[in-house]
């Protein structure tokens, strides 16, 4: 077994060797500009780009013609949200989203809020889920867009997209879904689920970084987005700029592989995730699963280890790469906004760790992780007076702390 172990697949994934093989010819031999219509070099590149469009489209039951290439899902989300807001401004100025979206949805919505739009950030339930009735109740005659993610990147909860899509259809409101964590890895059908716009990212599916796609429905209804980047009018005018041909080829192949491998990969990864969960829960008291108990992406396990602090815990097993819900990304010492939105107190939010596994995770790595994490938690708890008091049956919420 090779150390360190990678358990941060919700943050990014390695490029699959088969994806890299598909990409390599397009850097040198087949380097043409896909917009060059009058020679062989251009045609070869264009053919590859169109093939990748079909690979990405067919992963979600869409046509390749409905796929727009972008620099990543952050850009896809920006085009979807700001693009619809601009294009349908005459129809209304109200947008509905929810509090635990990725920042790449939250921030464009906040930007629009500062520019005359009205944004409803729906709350989530204790599992991090949004319900179709909430969306229905929030709608007004000014609502032009609903943006709700499929699988949450931090806690793994999967939203009832089909139900929300149906609510949007009732009111003829455009429905955007950030599907970075599920695209190609789980069955998605834009027709069946009533999705009008869908964002995907290359590097979450064993493809290249800096590569994304946006599905834009072409009929029933034909959805239009005002561009953010103006230029040569590429990508149906919605995203100008010479296409990243090797990246596109990689994203297409990555999507195709995920779909092909899904039948085998979904149960395998689910079993490994459950092995990790069961191993930790069997040995450690006072630990809690964050996110939905069943409606969750199969590769994510987010756990709060009460009485230990996430960052210190991570240092206790530095040969395993995970993420913490505490303050690692901010100077503010504020725990994750996602965990706070679930109603977790600071103690639980600060003690959370996200384990996310994937295609190259092995059973041996899972067993090693269980052992390392348990030892680290036990050691930290041994030094914790709070844990000792709790074990003695003292209700910590009733303790009068001297400092107060
Ligand atoms: C990773 C991720 C993004 C951002 O994608 P990039 O391609 O890195 O810009 C957006 N939303 C979710 C849910 C993600 O997991």
Coordinates of C-alpha atoms and ligand atoms in Angstrom, one line a residue:
X1 CA 0.0 0.0 0.0
X2 CA 1.3 3.4 -1.0
X3 CA 1.3 6.4 1.4
X4 CA -0.1 9.0 1.6
X5 CA -3.7 7.7 1.0
X6 CA -6.0 9.9 -1.0
X7 CA -9.5 10.2 0.4
X8 CA -10.5 13.6 -1.0
X9 CA -12.3 12.6 -4.2
X10 CA -15.0 15.1 -3.6
X11 CA -12.4 17.8 -4.0
X12 CA -10.8 16.4 -7.1
X13 CA -9.9 13.1 -8.8
X14 CA -6.8 11.9 -10.6
X15 CA -7.0 11.7 -14.4
X16 CA -7.8 8.1 -15.4
X17 CA -4.9 6.7 -17.5
X18 CA -7.4 5.9 -20.3
X19 CA -8.5 9.6 -20.3
X20 CA -4.9 10.8 -20.6
X21 CA -4.3 8.4 -23.5
X22 CA -7.3 9.8 -25.3
X23 CA -6.1 13.4 -24.7
X24 CA -2.4 13.1 -25.7
X25 CA -2.7 13.1 -29.5
X26 CA -4.6 16.4 -29.3
X27 CA -1.6 18.3 -27.9
X28 CA 0.7 17.7 -30.8
X29 CA -0.3 15.5 -33.8
X30 CA -3.9 16.7 -33.8
X31 CA -3.4 20.2 -32.6
X32 CA -5.8 22.0 -34.9
X33 CA -8.3 24.7 -34.0
X34 CA -11.7 23.2 -34.1
X35 CA -13.1 26.5 -35.5
X36 CA -10.8 26.3 -38.6
X37 CA -13.4 25.2 -41.2
X38 CA -11.2 25.1 -44.2
X39 CA -8.5 22.5 -43.6
X40 CA -7.9 19.0 -42.3
X41 CA -6.3 20.1 -39.0
X42 CA -9.5 21.9 -38.1
X43 CA -11.8 19.1 -39.2
X44 CA -9.9 16.5 -37.1
X45 CA -10.2 18.7 -34.0
X46 CA -13.8 19.5 -34.7
X47 CA -14.7 15.9 -35.1
X48 CA -13.1 15.1 -31.7
X49 CA -15.0 18.0 -30.1
X50 CA -18.3 16.8 -31.5
X51 CA -17.7 13.3 -30.4
X52 CA -17.0 14.5 -26.8
X53 CA -20.2 16.6 -26.9
X54 CA -22.2 13.4 -27.7
X55 CA -20.3 11.5 -24.9
X56 CA -21.2 14.2 -22.3
X57 CA -24.8 14.7 -23.6
X58 CA -25.6 11.0 -23.7
X59 CA -24.5 10.7 -20.0
X60 CA -27.6 12.8 -19.1
X61 CA -30.0 11.8 -21.8
X62 CA -29.3 15.0 -23.8
X63 CA -28.2 15.7 -27.3
X64 CA -24.5 16.7 -27.9
X65 CA -25.9 19.8 -29.5
X66 CA -27.1 20.9 -26.1
X67 CA -23.6 20.9 -24.5
X68 CA -21.6 24.1 -24.1
X69 CA -17.9 23.8 -23.2
X70 CA -16.6 25.9 -20.3
X71 CA -13.5 26.2 -18.1
X72 CA -15.1 24.3 -15.3
X73 CA -18.3 24.0 -13.3
X74 CA -17.7 27.4 -11.7
X75 CA -18.0 29.0 -15.1
X76 CA -20.9 26.7 -16.0
X77 CA -22.8 27.9 -12.9
X78 CA -22.0 31.5 -13.7
X79 CA -23.2 31.3 -17.2
X80 CA -26.4 29.4 -16.2
X81 CA -27.3 31.8 -13.4
X82 CA -26.1 35.2 -14.6
X83 CA -26.9 34.2 -18.2
X84 CA -30.6 33.4 -17.5
X85 CA -30.9 36.4 -15.1
X86 CA -29.8 38.7 -17.9
X87 CA -31.7 37.1 -20.7
X88 CA -35.0 36.8 -18.9
X89 CA -34.8 40.2 -17.0
X90 CA -38.0 41.4 -18.7
X91 CA -39.9 38.4 -17.4
X92 CA -38.9 38.7 -13.8
X93 CA -36.1 39.2 -11.3
X94 CA -36.6 36.5 -8.7
X95 CA -34.3 33.5 -8.3
X96 CA -34.6 30.6 -5.9
X97 CA -31.7 28.6 -4.6
X98 CA -30.7 27.2 -1.2
X99 CA -28.2 27.9 1.6
X100 CA -25.8 25.0 1.1
X101 CA -25.1 25.3 -2.6
X102 CA -21.4 25.4 -3.6
X103 CA -20.0 28.9 -3.5
X104 CA -20.0 28.8 -7.3
X105 CA -23.8 29.1 -7.1
X106 CA -24.1 31.2 -3.9
X107 CA -21.7 33.9 -5.1
X108 CA -23.2 34.6 -8.5
X109 CA -26.6 34.7 -6.7
X110 CA -25.3 37.2 -4.2
X111 CA -23.8 39.2 -7.1
X112 CA -27.2 39.4 -8.7
X113 CA -28.8 40.4 -5.4
X114 CA -26.5 43.4 -5.4
X115 CA -27.7 44.2 -8.9
X116 CA -31.4 44.5 -8.5
X117 CA -32.4 40.8 -8.3
X118 CA -34.4 39.2 -5.6
X119 CA -32.9 35.9 -4.4
X120 CA -34.5 33.4 -2.0
X121 CA -32.0 31.2 -0.2
X122 CA -34.1 28.3 1.0
X123 CA -33.2 26.6 4.3
X124 CA -32.4 22.9 4.3
X125 CA -33.6 20.2 6.7
X126 CA -31.3 18.6 9.3
X127 CA -30.0 16.2 6.6
X128 CA -29.2 19.0 4.2
X129 CA -32.2 18.4 1.9
X130 CA -34.5 20.8 0.1
X131 CA -38.0 19.7 -0.6
X132 CA -40.2 20.4 -3.7
X133 CA -42.9 22.0 -1.6
X134 CA -40.5 24.6 -0.3
X135 CA -39.6 25.5 -3.9
X136 CA -43.3 25.7 -4.8
X137 CA -44.1 28.0 -1.8
X138 CA -41.2 30.3 -2.6
X139 CA -42.3 30.9 -6.2
X140 CA -43.8 34.3 -7.2
X141 CA -44.9 35.6 -10.7
X142 CA -41.4 37.2 -10.9
X143 CA -39.5 33.9 -10.5
X144 CA -37.4 33.1 -13.5
X145 CA -34.9 30.6 -12.2
X146 CA -34.5 27.8 -9.7
X147 CA -31.0 26.5 -9.0
X148 CA -30.6 23.5 -6.7
X149 CA -27.7 21.1 -6.6
X150 CA -27.9 17.3 -7.1
X151 CA -25.3 15.8 -4.7
X152 CA -23.8 18.1 -2.0
X153 CA -20.0 18.1 -2.2
X154 CA -19.5 18.4 1.6
X155 CA -22.1 16.2 3.2
X156 CA -23.2 14.1 0.2
X157 CA -26.9 14.6 0.5
X158 CA -28.9 14.1 -2.8
X159 CA -31.8 16.4 -3.4
X160 CA -35.1 15.3 -4.9
X161 CA -34.3 16.8 -8.3
X162 CA -37.2 15.1 -10.1
X163 CA -39.8 16.5 -7.7
X164 CA -38.3 20.0 -7.9
X165 CA -38.1 19.8 -11.7
X166 CA -41.9 19.0 -11.7
X167 CA -42.6 22.1 -9.6
X168 CA -40.6 24.2 -12.0
X169 CA -42.5 22.8 -15.0
X170 CA -45.9 23.6 -13.4
X171 CA -44.8 27.3 -13.3
X172 CA -42.7 27.4 -16.5
X173 CA -39.6 28.4 -14.5
X174 CA -36.2 27.5 -15.7
X175 CA -34.4 24.8 -13.6
X176 CA -30.6 24.7 -13.2
X177 CA -28.8 21.8 -11.4
X178 CA -25.2 21.8 -10.3
X179 CA -24.5 18.1 -10.8
X180 CA -20.7 18.2 -10.3
X181 CA -20.7 15.3 -7.8
X182 CA -23.1 13.1 -9.6
X183 CA -22.6 13.8 -13.4
X184 CA -21.9 10.5 -15.3
X185 CA -21.3 8.7 -12.0
X186 CA -25.0 8.3 -11.2
X187 CA -28.0 8.0 -13.6
X188 CA -29.4 11.4 -14.5
X189 CA -32.0 12.0 -17.2
X190 CA -32.7 15.7 -18.0
X191 CA -36.1 14.8 -19.6
X192 CA -37.3 12.6 -16.8
X193 CA -36.0 15.0 -14.1
X194 CA -37.2 18.2 -15.8
X195 CA -33.8 19.8 -15.9
X196 CA -33.2 22.8 -18.2
X197 CA -29.5 23.6 -17.4
X198 CA -26.9 21.3 -15.8
X199 CA -23.3 22.0 -14.7
X200 CA -20.6 19.4 -14.8
X201 CA -16.8 19.5 -14.1
X202 CA -14.1 17.4 -15.7
X203 CA -11.9 17.0 -12.7
X204 CA -14.6 15.4 -10.5
X205 CA -15.0 12.5 -13.0
X206 CA -11.4 11.5 -13.5
X207 CA -10.9 14.0 -16.3
X208 CA -8.8 17.1 -16.6
X209 CA -9.0 20.3 -14.4
X210 CA -10.0 23.5 -15.9
X211 CA -12.6 21.8 -18.1
X212 CA -16.4 21.9 -17.6
X213 CA -19.6 21.6 -19.5
X214 CA -23.1 23.2 -19.3
X215 CA -26.1 21.5 -20.7
X216 CA -28.5 24.0 -22.1
X217 CA -32.0 22.7 -23.2
X218 CA -32.7 23.4 -26.8
X219 CA -36.4 22.5 -26.9
X220 CA -39.5 22.5 -24.7
X221 CA -38.4 25.1 -23.8
X222 CA -35.5 26.5 -25.7
X223 CA -33.3 28.1 -23.0
X224 CA -31.1 31.0 -23.7
X225 CA -28.2 32.4 -21.6
X226 CA -26.7 35.8 -22.1
X227 CA -22.9 35.3 -22.5
X228 CA -20.4 36.4 -19.8
X229 CA -17.4 36.2 -22.2
X230 CA -17.9 37.9 -25.5
X231 CA -15.8 37.1 -28.5
X232 CA -16.0 35.0 -31.7
X233 CA -19.5 33.7 -30.9
X234 CA -18.4 30.1 -30.2
X235 CA -20.7 27.7 -28.4
X236 CA -23.9 29.1 -29.8
X237 CA -22.8 32.5 -28.7
X238 CA -22.9 31.6 -25.0
X239 CA -19.2 31.1 -24.5
X240 CA -16.7 32.6 -26.9
X241 CA -13.0 31.5 -27.1
X242 CA -11.0 28.9 -28.9
X243 CA -11.9 25.5 -27.6
X244 CA -9.6 23.5 -25.3
X245 CA -9.6 20.5 -27.6
X246 CA -7.4 18.1 -25.5
X247 CA -9.5 19.0 -22.4
X248 CA -12.7 18.5 -24.2
X249 CA -11.6 15.1 -25.5
X250 CA -10.6 14.2 -21.9
X251 CA -13.9 15.2 -20.5
X252 CA -15.8 13.3 -23.1
X253 CA -13.8 10.1 -22.5
X254 CA -14.0 10.6 -18.7
X255 CA -17.8 10.8 -18.9
X256 CA -18.0 7.8 -21.2
X257 CA -15.9 5.7 -18.8
X258 CA -17.9 6.7 -15.8
X259 CA -21.1 5.6 -17.5
X260 CA -19.5 2.3 -18.7
X261 CA -18.1 1.6 -15.2
X262 CA -21.1 2.6 -13.2
X263 CA -22.7 -0.8 -12.9
X264 CA -19.5 -2.1 -11.3
X265 CA -18.3 1.0 -9.7
X266 CA -21.4 2.2 -7.8
X267 CA -21.8 -1.0 -5.7
X268 CA -18.0 -1.3 -5.2
X269 CA -17.6 2.3 -3.9
X270 CA -20.7 2.1 -1.8
X271 CA -19.4 -1.1 -0.1
X272 CA -16.1 0.5 0.6
X273 CA -17.7 3.6 2.0
X274 CA -20.0 1.5 4.2
X275 CA -17.0 -0.5 5.4
X276 CA -15.3 2.7 6.5
X277 CA -18.5 3.9 8.2
X278 CA -19.2 0.6 10.0
X279 CA -15.6 0.3 11.1
X280 CA -15.5 3.7 12.7
X281 CA -19.0 3.5 14.3
X282 CA -18.2 0.0 15.7
X283 CA -15.2 1.2 17.6
X284 CA -15.8 4.9 18.5
X285 CA -18.6 6.2 20.7
X286 CA -20.0 9.8 20.3
X287 CA -19.5 10.1 16.5
X288 CA -22.3 11.4 14.2
X289 CA -23.0 11.1 10.5
X290 CA -23.6 14.4 8.8
X291 CA -25.9 14.5 5.7
X292 CA -28.7 12.2 4.8
X293 CA -28.5 8.6 6.2
X294 CA -29.6 7.0 2.9
X295 CA -30.1 9.7 0.2
X296 CA -26.4 10.4 -0.3
X297 CA -23.7 10.1 -2.9
X298 CA -22.0 6.7 -2.4
X299 CA -18.4 8.0 -2.1
X300 CA -18.9 10.5 0.7
X301 CA -18.7 10.0 4.4
X302 CA -18.9 13.1 6.6
X303 CA -18.5 12.4 10.3
X304 CA -18.4 14.6 13.5
X305 CA -16.1 13.2 16.2
X306 CA -17.4 14.9 19.3
X307 CA -14.8 16.2 21.8
X308 CA -12.0 16.4 19.2
X309 CA -11.2 19.3 16.9
X310 CA -11.1 18.4 13.2
X311 CA -7.9 20.1 12.4
X312 CA -6.0 18.5 15.3
X313 CA -7.5 15.2 14.3
X314 CA -6.3 15.5 10.7
X315 CA -2.8 16.1 12.1
X316 CA -3.1 12.8 13.9
X317 CA -3.3 11.0 10.6
X318 CA -1.3 13.1 8.2
X319 CA -0.7 10.2 5.8
X320 CA -4.4 10.2 4.9
X321 CA -5.7 13.1 2.8
X322 CA -9.2 14.2 3.9
X323 CA -11.1 17.5 4.4
X324 CA -12.3 19.0 7.6
X325 CA -15.5 21.0 8.2
X326 CA -13.6 23.4 10.5
X327 CA -11.8 26.5 9.7
X328 CA -9.1 25.2 7.3
X329 CA -10.0 27.4 4.4
X330 CA -10.8 30.6 6.2
X331 CA -9.0 33.0 8.6
X332 CA -12.2 33.6 10.5
X333 CA -12.2 30.3 12.5
X334 CA -15.9 30.0 11.4
X335 CA -16.9 26.4 10.8
X336 CA -18.3 25.3 7.5
X337 CA -21.5 27.2 6.4
X338 CA -22.9 23.9 5.2
X339 CA -22.7 22.2 8.6
X340 CA -24.0 25.3 10.4
X341 CA -27.0 25.3 8.1
X342 CA -27.9 21.8 9.2
X343 CA -28.2 23.2 12.7
X344 CA -25.0 21.6 14.1
X345 CA -23.5 23.4 17.1
X346 CA -20.0 24.7 16.9
X347 CA -18.7 21.6 18.8
X348 CA -20.0 19.2 16.2
X349 CA -19.2 21.4 13.2
X350 CA -15.6 21.9 14.4
X351 CA -15.1 18.2 14.8
X352 CA -16.2 17.1 11.4
X353 CA -14.1 15.3 8.8
X354 CA -15.1 14.5 5.2
X355 CA -13.8 11.2 3.8
X356 CA -14.4 10.9 0.1
X357 CA -13.3 7.8 -1.8
X358 CA -13.3 6.8 -5.5
X359 CA -12.1 4.6 -8.4
X360 CA -8.7 3.9 -7.0
X361 CA -9.5 3.4 -3.3
X362 CA -8.7 -0.1 -2.0
X363 CA -10.1 -2.2 0.9
X364 CA -6.6 -2.2 2.4
X365 CA -6.7 1.6 2.4
X366 CA -10.1 1.6 4.1
X367 CA -8.9 -0.7 6.8
X368 CA -5.7 1.3 7.4
X369 CA -7.8 4.5 7.6
X370 CA -10.2 2.9 10.2
X371 CA -7.2 2.0 12.4
X372 CA -5.4 5.3 12.1
X373 CA -8.5 7.4 12.7
X374 CA -9.7 5.4 15.7
X375 CA -6.2 5.6 17.3
X376 CA -6.0 9.3 16.7
X377 CA -9.5 10.0 18.1
X378 CA -8.9 7.8 21.2
X379 CA -5.6 9.6 21.9
X380 CA -7.1 13.0 21.6
X381 CA -10.1 12.1 23.7
X382 CA -7.8 10.7 26.4
X383 CA -6.4 14.2 26.7
X384 CA -9.8 15.9 26.7
X385 CA -11.3 16.8 30.1
X386 CA -14.6 17.3 28.3
X387 CA -14.7 13.8 27.1
X388 CA -13.8 12.5 30.5
X389 CA -16.6 14.5 32.1
X390 CA -19.1 13.3 29.6
X391 CA -18.0 9.7 30.2
X392 CA -18.7 10.2 33.9
X393 CA -22.2 11.2 33.0
X394 CA -21.9 14.9 33.5
X395 CA -24.3 16.9 31.3
X396 CA -21.9 19.4 29.7
X397 CA -24.7 21.8 28.7
X398 CA -25.5 22.3 32.4
X399 CA -21.9 23.0 33.5
X400 CA -21.2 26.5 34.9
X401 CA -17.9 27.4 33.4
X402 CA -15.8 29.6 35.6
X403 CA -14.8 32.0 32.8
X404 CA -18.5 33.1 32.3
Ligands
LIG1 C1 -16.2 21.1 -7.6 C2 -17.5 21.7 -7.6 C3 -17.8 22.9 -8.3 C4 -16.7 23.7 -9.0 O1 -16.2 23.0 -10.1 P1 -14.9 23.5 -10.8 O2 -14.8 22.7 -12.1 O3 -13.7 23.2 -9.9 O4 -15.0 25.0 -11.1 C5 -19.0 23.4 -8.3 N1 -20.0 22.7 -7.6 C6 -19.8 21.6 -7.0 C7 -21.0 20.9 -6.3 C8 -18.6 21.0 -7.0 O5 -18.4 19.8 -6.3

